[in-house]
Amino acid sequence: MNAIETRGLGKRYRRTWAVRDCDLTVPAGQVTALAGPNGAGKTTLLRILAGLTAPTAGTATVLGAAPGSPQARATVSAIDQTVPLYRHLRVAGQLAAARALNDQWDTELAVQRLSALGIATSARVGKLSGGQQAQLALTMALARRPRLLLLDEPLASLDPLARQDVLGWLMTCVAEDGLSVVFSSHIIAELEQIASYLVVLSAGRIQMAATVDSLLDTHLALTGPADGVDDLYHQVEIVTAQRAGRQALVLARTGAAPPGWAGRPVTMEELVLGYLREPAARVVPGLGVKIVR
Amino acid sequence: MTAMTVQRMTRATWYKHRFSMVGIPAVFLLPALALFADSVVQRHYLSVHHLNGCLVANADTGGSSCMSGAWVSFTQPSPAPNVIAVAILALPVLAGLFAGVPWVAREFESGAFRFTWTQGTSPRRWLLGTFGPLVLLAAVTAGIYGAAAYWWYQIAQWQDGTSIWSWRSSSFELTPLSIAGWTVLAMALALLCGVLIRRVLPAMIAFIVTLGPCVYLSQTWLRPWLFGIGTTVRQVGTSAGWPSGTTTYTVQTWLQTPGGQRVSSWPAVSNVSAWLAQHHDTSWVAYQPHNHLIWLELARNGILITAAAFAVLASVWWLRIHPAD
């Protein structure tokens, strides 16, 4: 079963499409990185999948169920980028409310996790730091024992050490419980550490969606003469080319460097930034890894 | 929703809105206690001075005790009871404004609703599970407050300088049923404004703008219209056979010709009886007897509850088509 499937999904706010013509298939059991610039539609897509907002067009399923359906609500946890919590409550009250709301709730997990983080249950939620609030929200999202976790920039307010800790914890949950995670972030290096599947959104459309390995295996960073870039377009599929003096750095979809060009494997950050620089370039799902302009 | 779901949602609402769930009963029960205490003091005064028998309409002519200084002193006209009566009636509106509107609107404004919606709870369950305990609590405590207000007004109305008449507006509204009905309507409109606008302050303004005309229409149109339904009609003489002015509500009087036609106006003659006899006309009255009062109260409050139910349904419908945009 796929964790996420969307067909022609769209969401319009007045005259502006936040997400449009979104066809996406994300397999279960993966950590999926959702990358894209500000206003790309990441939050809207995650809110639709979490059942927080209704799509204007198309369909979506999460773990085979419609977002917002009882089946989906029972198995999907989500943390919005606003970290929604009842800030006037104490941590214990927030946990008690969450326990009352859920059929399935792992009190032991929640208490142990908060204890390990040094978050006192007597503390008022509003008085916690931004990072602690994010940790509390994440703890409550996982204490529900979900099968799919949707995270909208959850680490933005955490210090680097706490970020590493959260990422490690998420990886443990994925490995031990078979949890699927969709993780949106601006910090691509952070996504690179844990993601096995990559989705790039640009201007509300899916620009790329494939496993990280397949994308990294099929792309190379090529370095060569700037005046050779035009010829290179006839030899390989170029995503983006940057000229600096007489040298050019090209992100290309190719398995081997053409003669006269030095090739090296790309990092995920280079790959994502390369595609974001060229919004017309797309890796079309269902047709293999193919660049269309 | 199953009983277990209701129980769990109530528990969750208790955790989230503990302060309000204690505050709302306090807002109604503390004034109820004050009214009850004041009424006990007044009743004690009447009892000590043997004035209980004077508590019937036109009692000042009913006996020597009702002419005593103690009774005169007790019935000294004062604006206070009327002012308090208006304040009593304002409380359901204030409860809706300051407790009902923020109850849901604040969750939207702070984004906290997303917490509940991502904790296995649907928007509809969240809405009804949040609103249900509030409205139930408010209605029950408002009913108790209404009972205290009713009990207080039975005595206090003797001091407001107007005649004692159970059909007048203040008497009609100062009952447990009316106060609970207005409270439920206020809470339902507060819910609707909160769901539609999703910002506390604009929703409060919208609440006032919505409830104000409801109160105005209820007083100026609905109550008079209801009082005209199901009247008792009977023929009366010019001076005899008229229903009691203190216990009944006269809707209409008219003259009727032997042919059954209504005469639009009374004759401008000094001896109406003679004029009627001469023309063989009869005089008639349509009125509400005292025992109709409770049914009309039930009907009016049924309309309030129905309007409240529509407001709740509209809120659910709006939330379904606009969950969190």
Coordinates of C-alpha atoms in Angstrom, one line a residue:
Chain A
M1 CA 0.0 0.0 0.0
N2 CA 1.2 3.5 -0.8
A3 CA 1.5 6.0 2.0
I4 CA 0.3 8.8 -0.2
E5 CA -1.5 8.9 -3.6
T6 CA -2.8 12.0 -5.3
R7 CA -4.4 12.4 -8.7
G8 CA -4.9 15.9 -10.2
L9 CA -4.9 17.3 -6.7
G10 CA -5.4 21.1 -6.5
K11 CA -6.2 23.7 -3.9
R12 CA -7.2 27.2 -4.8
Y13 CA -7.4 30.2 -2.5
R14 CA -9.5 32.8 -4.3
R15 CA -7.8 33.1 -7.6
T16 CA -4.4 31.6 -6.6
W17 CA -3.7 27.9 -6.9
A18 CA -1.5 26.9 -4.0
V19 CA -1.3 23.3 -5.3
R20 CA -2.2 22.3 -8.8
D21 CA -2.3 19.2 -11.0
C22 CA -0.5 17.2 -8.3
D23 CA 0.0 13.6 -9.2
L24 CA 2.1 11.9 -6.5
T25 CA 2.7 8.4 -5.3
V26 CA 4.8 7.9 -2.2
P27 CA 5.4 4.3 -1.1
A28 CA 4.9 3.3 2.5
G29 CA 7.7 2.7 5.0
Q30 CA 9.8 5.6 3.6
V31 CA 11.0 8.9 5.0
T32 CA 9.9 11.3 2.3
A33 CA 11.5 14.7 2.1
L34 CA 9.2 17.5 0.8
A35 CA 11.3 20.3 -0.4
G36 CA 10.5 23.6 -2.2
P37 CA 10.9 27.3 -1.9
N38 CA 8.5 29.5 0.2
G39 CA 5.1 29.5 -1.3
A40 CA 5.6 26.3 -3.2
G41 CA 2.6 24.7 -1.7
K42 CA 4.2 22.3 0.8
T43 CA 2.1 23.4 3.8
T44 CA -1.1 23.3 1.7
L45 CA -0.3 19.8 0.4
L46 CA 0.5 18.5 3.9
R47 CA -2.7 20.1 5.3
I48 CA -4.8 18.4 2.6
L49 CA -3.2 15.1 3.4
A50 CA -3.8 15.6 7.1
G51 CA -7.5 16.3 6.5
L52 CA -7.1 19.9 7.8
T53 CA -8.3 21.4 4.5
A54 CA -10.3 20.2 1.6
P55 CA -8.9 20.1 -1.9
T56 CA -10.5 22.2 -4.7
A57 CA -9.7 19.6 -7.3
G58 CA -8.6 16.0 -7.6
T59 CA -8.3 13.2 -5.1
A60 CA -5.9 12.1 -2.4
T61 CA -5.5 9.1 -0.3
V62 CA -3.3 8.4 2.7
L63 CA -2.7 4.8 3.5
G64 CA -5.5 3.9 1.2
A65 CA -8.1 6.2 2.9
A66 CA -9.4 9.6 2.1
P67 CA -7.7 12.3 4.2
G68 CA -10.0 13.3 7.1
S69 CA -11.9 9.9 7.1
P70 CA -12.0 8.0 10.4
Q71 CA -9.6 5.4 9.0
A72 CA -7.1 8.2 8.0
R73 CA -7.5 10.0 11.3
A74 CA -6.8 6.9 13.2
T75 CA -3.5 6.2 11.4
V76 CA -2.1 9.6 10.4
S77 CA -0.5 12.1 12.7
A78 CA 0.5 15.6 11.6
I79 CA 2.3 18.5 13.0
D80 CA 1.6 21.8 11.4
Q81 CA 4.3 24.4 11.1
T82 CA 2.4 26.6 13.6
V83 CA 2.9 23.8 16.3
P84 CA -0.7 23.9 17.4
L85 CA -0.9 23.4 21.1
Y86 CA -3.2 24.7 23.9
R87 CA -0.6 27.1 25.3
H88 CA -2.7 28.0 28.4
L89 CA -2.6 24.4 29.6
R90 CA 0.1 22.6 31.5
V91 CA 2.0 19.8 29.8
A92 CA 0.1 17.3 31.9
G93 CA -3.2 18.8 30.8
Q94 CA -2.2 18.8 27.2
L95 CA -1.2 15.1 27.4
A96 CA -4.5 14.3 29.2
A97 CA -6.5 16.1 26.5
A98 CA -4.6 14.2 23.8
R99 CA -5.2 10.9 25.7
A100 CA -8.9 11.6 25.9
L101 CA -9.1 12.4 22.1
N102 CA -7.4 9.2 20.9
D103 CA -8.4 5.6 20.7
Q104 CA -4.8 4.6 20.9
W105 CA -2.4 6.4 23.1
D106 CA 1.0 5.3 24.5
T107 CA 1.3 7.1 27.8
E108 CA 4.6 5.4 28.6
L109 CA 6.2 6.6 25.4
A110 CA 5.0 10.2 26.0
V111 CA 6.1 10.4 29.6
Q112 CA 9.5 8.7 29.0
R113 CA 10.2 11.0 26.0
L114 CA 9.3 14.2 27.9
S115 CA 11.3 13.0 30.9
A116 CA 14.3 12.3 28.7
L117 CA 13.9 15.8 27.2
G118 CA 13.7 17.4 30.7
I119 CA 10.2 18.8 30.0
A120 CA 8.3 18.9 33.3
T121 CA 4.7 17.9 33.1
S122 CA 3.8 20.7 35.5
A123 CA 5.2 23.3 33.1
R124 CA 2.8 25.6 31.3
V125 CA 2.9 24.9 27.5
G126 CA 3.1 28.6 26.6
K127 CA 6.1 29.0 28.9
L128 CA 8.1 26.3 27.1
S129 CA 10.7 27.4 24.5
G130 CA 9.8 27.0 20.8
G131 CA 12.0 24.0 20.6
Q132 CA 10.4 22.4 23.7
Q133 CA 7.0 23.0 22.2
A134 CA 8.0 21.4 19.0
Q135 CA 9.4 18.4 21.0
L136 CA 6.1 18.2 22.9
A137 CA 4.0 18.3 19.7
L138 CA 6.2 15.6 18.2
T139 CA 6.0 13.4 21.3
M140 CA 2.2 13.6 21.2
A141 CA 2.1 12.9 17.5
L142 CA 4.1 9.7 18.0
A143 CA 2.4 8.7 21.2
R144 CA -0.7 8.1 19.0
R145 CA 1.3 5.3 17.4
P146 CA 0.5 6.5 13.8
R147 CA 1.5 4.7 10.6
L148 CA 2.0 7.9 8.7
L149 CA 3.6 11.0 10.2
L150 CA 3.3 14.4 8.4
L151 CA 5.7 17.0 9.6
D152 CA 5.6 20.5 8.3
E153 CA 9.0 22.1 9.1
P154 CA 9.0 20.6 12.6
L155 CA 12.7 21.3 13.3
A156 CA 12.8 24.9 12.5
S157 CA 12.8 26.0 16.1
L158 CA 15.2 23.4 17.4
D159 CA 18.9 23.8 18.1
P160 CA 21.3 21.6 16.1
L161 CA 21.7 19.1 18.9
A162 CA 18.0 18.8 19.4
R163 CA 17.5 18.4 15.6
Q164 CA 19.9 15.5 15.5
D165 CA 18.2 13.9 18.5
V166 CA 14.7 14.2 16.8
L167 CA 16.0 12.9 13.5
G168 CA 17.6 9.9 15.3
W169 CA 14.3 9.3 17.1
L170 CA 12.3 9.4 13.9
M171 CA 14.7 7.0 12.2
T172 CA 14.3 4.6 15.2
C173 CA 10.5 4.8 14.8
V174 CA 10.8 4.1 11.1
A175 CA 13.1 1.2 11.6
E176 CA 11.2 -0.4 14.5
D177 CA 7.5 0.4 13.7
G178 CA 7.6 0.7 9.9
L179 CA 6.4 4.3 10.3
S180 CA 6.1 6.3 7.1
V181 CA 7.2 10.0 7.4
V182 CA 6.7 12.9 5.2
F183 CA 9.0 15.7 6.2
S184 CA 9.0 19.2 4.9
S185 CA 12.0 21.5 5.5
H186 CA 14.0 24.3 4.0
I187 CA 17.2 22.8 5.4
I188 CA 18.1 20.3 2.7
A189 CA 21.1 18.9 4.5
E190 CA 18.8 17.9 7.3
L191 CA 16.5 16.1 4.8
E192 CA 19.5 14.4 3.2
Q193 CA 20.3 12.6 6.5
I194 CA 17.1 10.7 6.7
A195 CA 15.1 10.9 3.5
S196 CA 14.9 7.9 1.2
Y197 CA 12.3 9.5 -1.1
L198 CA 12.3 13.0 -2.4
V199 CA 9.5 15.2 -3.5
V200 CA 10.2 18.7 -4.8
L201 CA 7.4 21.2 -5.1
S202 CA 7.7 24.4 -7.1
A203 CA 5.0 27.0 -7.7
G204 CA 2.3 24.5 -6.5
R205 CA 3.3 21.7 -8.9
I206 CA 5.3 18.5 -8.3
Q207 CA 8.7 19.0 -9.9
M208 CA 10.2 15.8 -8.9
A209 CA 9.2 12.7 -7.0
A210 CA 11.4 9.6 -6.8
T211 CA 13.6 7.7 -4.5
V212 CA 16.7 9.6 -3.4
D213 CA 19.0 6.8 -4.6
S214 CA 17.5 6.7 -8.1
L215 CA 17.8 10.5 -8.4
L216 CA 21.4 10.6 -7.2
D217 CA 22.4 7.7 -9.4
T218 CA 21.0 9.3 -12.5
H219 CA 22.4 12.8 -12.0
L220 CA 25.9 14.1 -12.2
A221 CA 27.5 17.5 -11.5
L222 CA 29.6 18.2 -14.6
T223 CA 32.4 20.7 -14.8
G224 CA 33.8 21.9 -18.1
P225 CA 34.3 24.8 -20.5
A226 CA 31.6 27.4 -20.5
D227 CA 31.5 27.5 -24.3
G228 CA 30.8 23.8 -24.4
V229 CA 27.5 24.0 -22.7
D230 CA 25.5 24.5 -25.9
D231 CA 26.9 21.3 -27.3
L232 CA 26.3 19.5 -24.1
Y233 CA 22.5 20.1 -24.5
H234 CA 22.6 17.7 -27.5
Q235 CA 24.5 15.0 -25.5
V236 CA 22.8 14.9 -22.1
E237 CA 19.6 16.1 -20.4
I238 CA 20.6 19.3 -18.6
V239 CA 18.6 20.5 -15.6
T240 CA 20.6 23.7 -15.0
A241 CA 23.8 25.2 -16.1
Q242 CA 25.8 28.0 -14.3
R243 CA 28.6 29.8 -16.0
A244 CA 31.4 31.4 -14.0
G245 CA 34.0 32.9 -16.3
R246 CA 35.3 30.2 -18.6
Q247 CA 34.1 27.4 -16.4
A248 CA 30.6 26.0 -16.2
L249 CA 28.9 23.8 -13.6
V250 CA 26.1 21.8 -15.0
L251 CA 23.6 19.6 -13.3
A252 CA 22.7 16.9 -15.8
R253 CA 20.6 13.7 -15.9
T254 CA 23.2 11.3 -17.1
G255 CA 25.1 8.2 -15.9
A256 CA 28.5 9.2 -17.2
A257 CA 30.3 12.4 -18.0
P258 CA 30.7 13.2 -21.7
P259 CA 34.2 13.6 -23.1
G260 CA 35.7 16.9 -22.1
W261 CA 33.6 17.2 -19.0
A262 CA 34.5 16.1 -15.4
G263 CA 31.7 14.4 -13.6
R264 CA 31.1 13.8 -10.0
P265 CA 28.1 12.5 -8.0
V266 CA 25.7 15.2 -6.8
T267 CA 24.6 15.8 -3.3
M268 CA 20.9 16.0 -2.5
E269 CA 21.3 19.7 -1.8
E270 CA 22.8 20.3 -5.3
L271 CA 20.1 18.2 -6.9
V272 CA 17.3 20.0 -5.2
L273 CA 18.8 23.5 -5.7
G274 CA 19.4 22.6 -9.4
Y275 CA 15.8 21.8 -10.0
L276 CA 14.5 24.7 -8.0
R277 CA 16.6 27.0 -10.2
E278 CA 14.9 25.6 -13.2
P279 CA 11.2 25.3 -12.4
A280 CA 10.4 24.1 -15.9
A281 CA 12.5 20.9 -15.4
R282 CA 10.3 18.0 -14.2
V283 CA 10.9 14.4 -13.4
V284 CA 7.6 13.0 -14.5
P285 CA 6.2 10.1 -12.4
G286 CA 5.1 7.1 -14.4
L287 CA 7.4 7.8 -17.3
G288 CA 10.6 7.1 -15.4
V289 CA 13.1 9.8 -14.6
K290 CA 12.6 12.1 -17.5
I291 CA 13.2 15.8 -17.8
V292 CA 10.5 17.8 -19.6
R293 CA 10.6 21.4 -20.4
Chain B
M1 CA -21.5 10.0 18.4
T2 CA -21.5 7.1 20.8
A3 CA -21.7 7.5 24.6
M4 CA -18.1 6.7 24.9
T5 CA -17.1 9.3 22.3
V6 CA -19.2 11.9 24.1
Q7 CA -17.6 11.1 27.4
R8 CA -14.1 11.3 25.9
M9 CA -14.9 14.6 24.1
T10 CA -16.3 16.0 27.3
R11 CA -13.2 15.0 29.1
A12 CA -11.0 16.6 26.5
T13 CA -13.1 19.8 26.5
W14 CA -12.8 19.8 30.3
Y15 CA -9.0 19.7 30.0
K16 CA -9.0 22.4 27.3
H17 CA -11.6 24.8 28.7
R18 CA -11.5 24.1 32.4
F19 CA -11.5 27.8 33.3
S20 CA -14.6 28.5 31.2
M21 CA -16.4 25.4 32.3
V22 CA -16.1 26.6 35.9
G23 CA -16.6 30.3 35.0
I24 CA -19.9 29.8 33.1
P25 CA -21.8 28.2 36.1
A26 CA -20.2 30.8 38.4
V27 CA -21.5 33.6 36.1
F28 CA -25.1 32.3 36.4
L29 CA -25.1 30.8 39.9
L30 CA -23.5 33.7 41.8
P31 CA -26.2 36.2 40.7
A32 CA -28.8 33.4 41.3
L33 CA -27.5 33.2 44.9
A34 CA -27.7 36.9 45.3
L35 CA -31.3 37.1 43.9
F36 CA -32.3 34.1 46.1
A37 CA -30.8 35.8 49.2
D38 CA -32.5 39.1 48.4
S39 CA -35.8 37.4 47.9
V40 CA -35.5 35.5 51.2
V41 CA -34.9 38.8 53.0
Q42 CA -38.0 40.4 51.3
R43 CA -40.1 37.4 52.0
H44 CA -39.0 37.4 55.6
Y45 CA -40.0 41.0 55.9
L46 CA -43.5 40.2 54.5
S47 CA -43.8 37.3 56.8
V48 CA -42.8 39.2 59.9
H49 CA -45.3 42.0 59.1
H50 CA -48.0 39.5 58.1
L51 CA -48.2 41.0 54.6
N52 CA -48.1 37.7 52.5
G53 CA -51.8 38.1 51.9
C54 CA -51.2 41.4 50.2
L55 CA -49.3 39.7 47.3
V56 CA -52.3 39.5 45.0
A57 CA -53.3 42.1 42.5
N58 CA -55.1 45.1 43.9
A59 CA -54.2 43.9 47.4
D60 CA -54.0 47.5 48.7
T61 CA -57.7 47.4 49.0
G62 CA -57.8 43.9 50.4
G63 CA -57.4 44.5 54.1
S64 CA -56.1 46.6 56.9
S65 CA -52.6 45.1 56.9
C66 CA -52.3 46.1 53.2
M67 CA -52.9 49.7 54.2
S68 CA -50.3 49.6 56.9
G69 CA -47.0 51.5 56.9
A70 CA -45.0 48.3 56.5
W71 CA -46.8 47.5 53.2
V72 CA -46.6 51.1 52.0
S73 CA -42.9 51.2 52.8
F74 CA -42.4 47.8 51.1
T75 CA -44.2 48.9 47.9
Q76 CA -42.5 52.3 47.8
P77 CA -41.9 52.7 44.0
S78 CA -38.3 52.2 43.1
P79 CA -36.5 51.9 39.8
A80 CA -34.2 49.2 41.2
P81 CA -36.3 46.1 40.4
N82 CA -36.7 47.2 36.8
V83 CA -33.0 47.9 36.4
I84 CA -32.2 44.6 38.0
A85 CA -34.7 42.8 35.8
V86 CA -33.0 44.2 32.6
A87 CA -29.6 43.2 34.0
I88 CA -30.9 39.7 34.7
L89 CA -32.1 39.4 31.1
A90 CA -28.8 40.8 29.8
L91 CA -26.8 38.0 31.4
P92 CA -27.5 35.3 28.7
V93 CA -26.4 37.8 26.1
L94 CA -23.2 38.6 28.0
A95 CA -22.5 34.9 28.5
G96 CA -22.8 34.3 24.8
L97 CA -20.6 37.3 24.0
F98 CA -17.8 36.7 26.5
A99 CA -17.9 32.9 26.9
G100 CA -19.7 31.5 23.8
V101 CA -17.9 33.5 21.1
P102 CA -14.3 33.0 22.3
W103 CA -15.0 29.3 23.1
V104 CA -14.6 28.3 19.4
A105 CA -13.3 31.4 17.7
R106 CA -10.2 31.5 20.0
E107 CA -9.3 27.9 18.9
F108 CA -9.5 29.0 15.3
E109 CA -7.5 32.2 16.0
S110 CA -4.7 30.5 17.9
G111 CA -4.6 27.6 15.4
A112 CA -5.1 25.2 18.4
F113 CA -8.0 23.5 16.6
R114 CA -5.3 21.8 14.4
F115 CA -4.1 20.0 17.5
T116 CA -7.5 18.4 18.1
W117 CA -8.1 17.7 14.3
T118 CA -4.8 15.9 14.1
Q119 CA -5.5 13.8 17.2
G120 CA -7.9 11.5 15.6
T121 CA -10.9 13.8 16.0
S122 CA -12.9 15.1 13.1
P123 CA -13.8 18.8 12.8
R124 CA -17.5 18.0 13.3
R125 CA -16.8 15.9 16.4
W126 CA -14.5 18.7 17.7
L127 CA -17.2 21.3 17.1
L128 CA -20.1 19.4 18.7
G129 CA -17.9 18.0 21.4
T130 CA -16.6 21.4 22.3
F131 CA -20.0 23.1 22.0
G132 CA -22.1 20.4 23.7
P133 CA -20.7 20.6 27.2
L134 CA -20.7 24.4 27.0
V135 CA -24.3 24.7 26.0
L136 CA -25.5 22.0 28.3
L137 CA -23.7 23.6 31.3
A138 CA -24.9 27.1 30.3
A139 CA -28.5 26.0 29.8
V140 CA -28.8 24.1 33.1
T141 CA -27.2 26.9 35.2
A142 CA -29.2 29.5 33.3
G143 CA -32.3 27.6 34.2
I144 CA -31.4 27.6 37.8
Y145 CA -30.6 31.3 37.5
G146 CA -33.9 31.8 35.8
A147 CA -35.7 30.0 38.7
A148 CA -34.0 32.3 41.2
A149 CA -34.9 35.4 39.0
Y150 CA -38.5 34.2 38.8
W151 CA -38.8 33.7 42.5
W152 CA -37.2 37.1 43.2
Y153 CA -39.4 38.9 40.7
Q154 CA -42.6 37.6 42.2
I155 CA -41.8 39.8 45.2
A156 CA -39.7 42.5 43.6
Q157 CA -42.3 43.4 41.0
W158 CA -44.4 45.0 43.8
Q159 CA -41.7 47.6 44.2
D160 CA -41.2 48.7 40.6
G161 CA -44.1 51.1 40.7
T162 CA -46.1 49.5 37.9
S163 CA -49.1 47.2 37.9
I164 CA -48.7 43.5 38.6
W165 CA -49.5 41.7 35.3
S166 CA -48.0 38.3 34.4
W167 CA -48.4 39.0 30.6
R168 CA -46.0 42.0 30.5
S169 CA -42.6 41.6 29.0
S170 CA -40.5 41.4 32.1
S171 CA -42.8 38.8 33.6
F172 CA -42.8 36.8 30.4
E173 CA -39.0 36.8 30.1
L174 CA -38.1 36.3 33.8
T175 CA -38.8 32.6 33.9
P176 CA -36.4 29.6 34.0
L177 CA -37.6 28.5 30.6
S178 CA -37.1 31.9 28.9
I179 CA -33.7 32.5 30.4
A180 CA -32.5 29.0 29.5
G181 CA -34.0 29.5 25.9
W182 CA -32.2 32.8 25.4
T183 CA -29.0 31.3 26.7
V184 CA -29.1 28.4 24.3
L185 CA -29.8 30.7 21.4
A186 CA -27.0 33.1 22.4
M187 CA -24.6 30.2 22.7
A188 CA -25.6 28.8 19.3
L189 CA -25.3 32.2 17.6
A190 CA -21.9 32.6 19.3
L191 CA -20.9 29.3 17.8
L192 CA -22.1 30.3 14.3
C193 CA -20.3 33.6 14.5
G194 CA -17.1 31.9 15.7
V195 CA -17.2 29.3 13.0
L196 CA -18.0 31.8 10.2
I197 CA -15.6 34.5 11.2
R198 CA -12.9 32.7 13.2
R199 CA -11.5 35.8 14.9
V200 CA -12.6 36.6 18.4
L201 CA -13.2 40.3 18.2
P202 CA -15.0 40.5 14.8
A203 CA -17.0 37.4 15.9
M204 CA -18.1 39.3 19.0
I205 CA -19.2 42.2 17.0
A206 CA -21.1 39.9 14.6
F207 CA -22.7 38.2 17.6
I208 CA -24.1 41.5 18.9
V209 CA -25.2 42.5 15.4
T210 CA -27.0 39.2 15.0
L211 CA -28.5 38.7 18.4
G212 CA -29.7 42.3 18.8
P213 CA -32.3 42.1 16.0
C214 CA -33.4 38.7 17.4
V215 CA -34.1 40.2 20.8
Y216 CA -35.8 43.2 19.2
L217 CA -38.0 41.1 16.9
S218 CA -38.9 38.8 19.7
Q219 CA -40.2 41.7 21.8
T220 CA -41.8 43.7 19.1
W221 CA -43.2 41.1 16.7
L222 CA -42.9 37.5 17.9
R223 CA -44.5 37.9 21.4
P224 CA -47.4 40.0 20.2
W225 CA -47.9 37.6 17.2
L226 CA -47.9 34.5 19.5
F227 CA -50.4 36.2 21.9
G228 CA -52.8 36.5 19.0
I229 CA -52.8 32.8 18.4
G230 CA -55.4 30.5 20.0
T231 CA -57.3 33.2 21.7
T232 CA -60.5 32.6 23.6
V233 CA -63.4 34.6 22.1
R234 CA -66.5 35.5 24.0
Q235 CA -69.4 37.9 24.0
V236 CA -69.3 40.5 26.8
G237 CA -71.5 43.2 28.1
T238 CA -70.4 46.8 28.2
S239 CA -69.5 46.6 31.9
A240 CA -69.8 42.9 32.8
G241 CA -68.3 39.6 31.6
W242 CA -64.9 41.0 30.8
P243 CA -61.9 38.9 31.5
S244 CA -59.8 39.9 34.5
G245 CA -57.3 42.6 33.5
T246 CA -54.7 41.3 35.9
T247 CA -54.5 37.6 34.8
T248 CA -55.5 37.7 31.1
Y249 CA -54.3 39.3 28.0
T250 CA -56.8 41.1 25.8
V251 CA -56.0 40.8 22.2
Q252 CA -58.9 42.5 20.6
T253 CA -62.4 43.9 21.3
W254 CA -65.0 44.6 18.7
L255 CA -68.7 45.1 18.1
Q256 CA -70.7 42.8 15.9
T257 CA -74.0 43.4 14.1
P258 CA -76.8 40.9 14.2
G259 CA -75.7 39.9 10.7
G260 CA -72.4 38.9 12.1
Q261 CA -70.4 41.8 10.6
R262 CA -67.7 43.4 12.7
V263 CA -68.0 47.1 13.3
S264 CA -64.7 48.7 13.0
S265 CA -65.0 51.3 15.8
W266 CA -66.9 51.8 19.0
P267 CA -69.7 54.4 18.8
A268 CA -68.8 57.8 20.2
V269 CA -71.8 58.0 22.5
S270 CA -72.0 58.4 26.2
N271 CA -74.3 55.4 26.8
V272 CA -72.8 52.6 24.8
S273 CA -75.2 50.0 26.4
A274 CA -78.2 51.9 25.1
W275 CA -76.7 52.3 21.7
L276 CA -75.9 48.6 21.5
A277 CA -79.5 47.7 22.6
Q278 CA -80.9 50.1 20.1
H279 CA -78.9 48.6 17.2
H280 CA -79.0 45.0 18.5
D281 CA -75.2 45.0 18.3
T282 CA -73.1 42.9 20.6
S283 CA -69.6 43.4 22.0
W284 CA -66.9 40.7 21.9
V285 CA -63.5 40.2 23.2
A286 CA -60.6 37.9 22.1
Y287 CA -58.2 37.2 24.9
Q288 CA -55.6 34.8 26.3
P289 CA -56.7 33.3 29.6
H290 CA -54.1 32.8 32.2
N291 CA -53.7 29.1 31.6
H292 CA -52.5 29.8 28.0
L293 CA -49.4 31.7 29.4
I294 CA -47.3 28.6 29.9
W295 CA -48.2 27.2 26.4
L296 CA -47.2 30.5 24.8
E297 CA -44.0 30.5 26.9
L298 CA -43.3 27.0 25.6
A299 CA -44.0 28.0 22.0
R300 CA -41.8 31.1 22.2
N301 CA -39.0 29.1 23.7
G302 CA -39.5 26.3 21.3
I303 CA -38.9 28.9 18.5
L304 CA -35.7 30.1 20.3
I305 CA -34.4 26.5 20.6
T306 CA -35.3 25.8 16.9
A307 CA -33.4 28.9 15.8
A308 CA -30.5 27.7 18.0
A309 CA -30.6 24.3 16.3
F310 CA -30.5 25.9 12.9
A311 CA -27.5 28.0 14.0
V312 CA -25.7 24.8 15.1
L313 CA -26.6 23.0 11.9
A314 CA -25.4 25.9 9.9
S315 CA -22.1 25.9 11.8
V316 CA -21.6 22.2 11.1
W317 CA -22.4 22.7 7.4
W318 CA -20.0 25.6 7.1
L319 CA -17.2 23.8 8.9
R320 CA -17.7 20.8 6.5
I321 CA -17.3 23.0 3.4
H322 CA -14.7 25.3 4.9
P323 CA -12.7 23.1 7.4
A324 CA -9.6 25.3 7.9
D325 CA -9.1 27.6 5.0

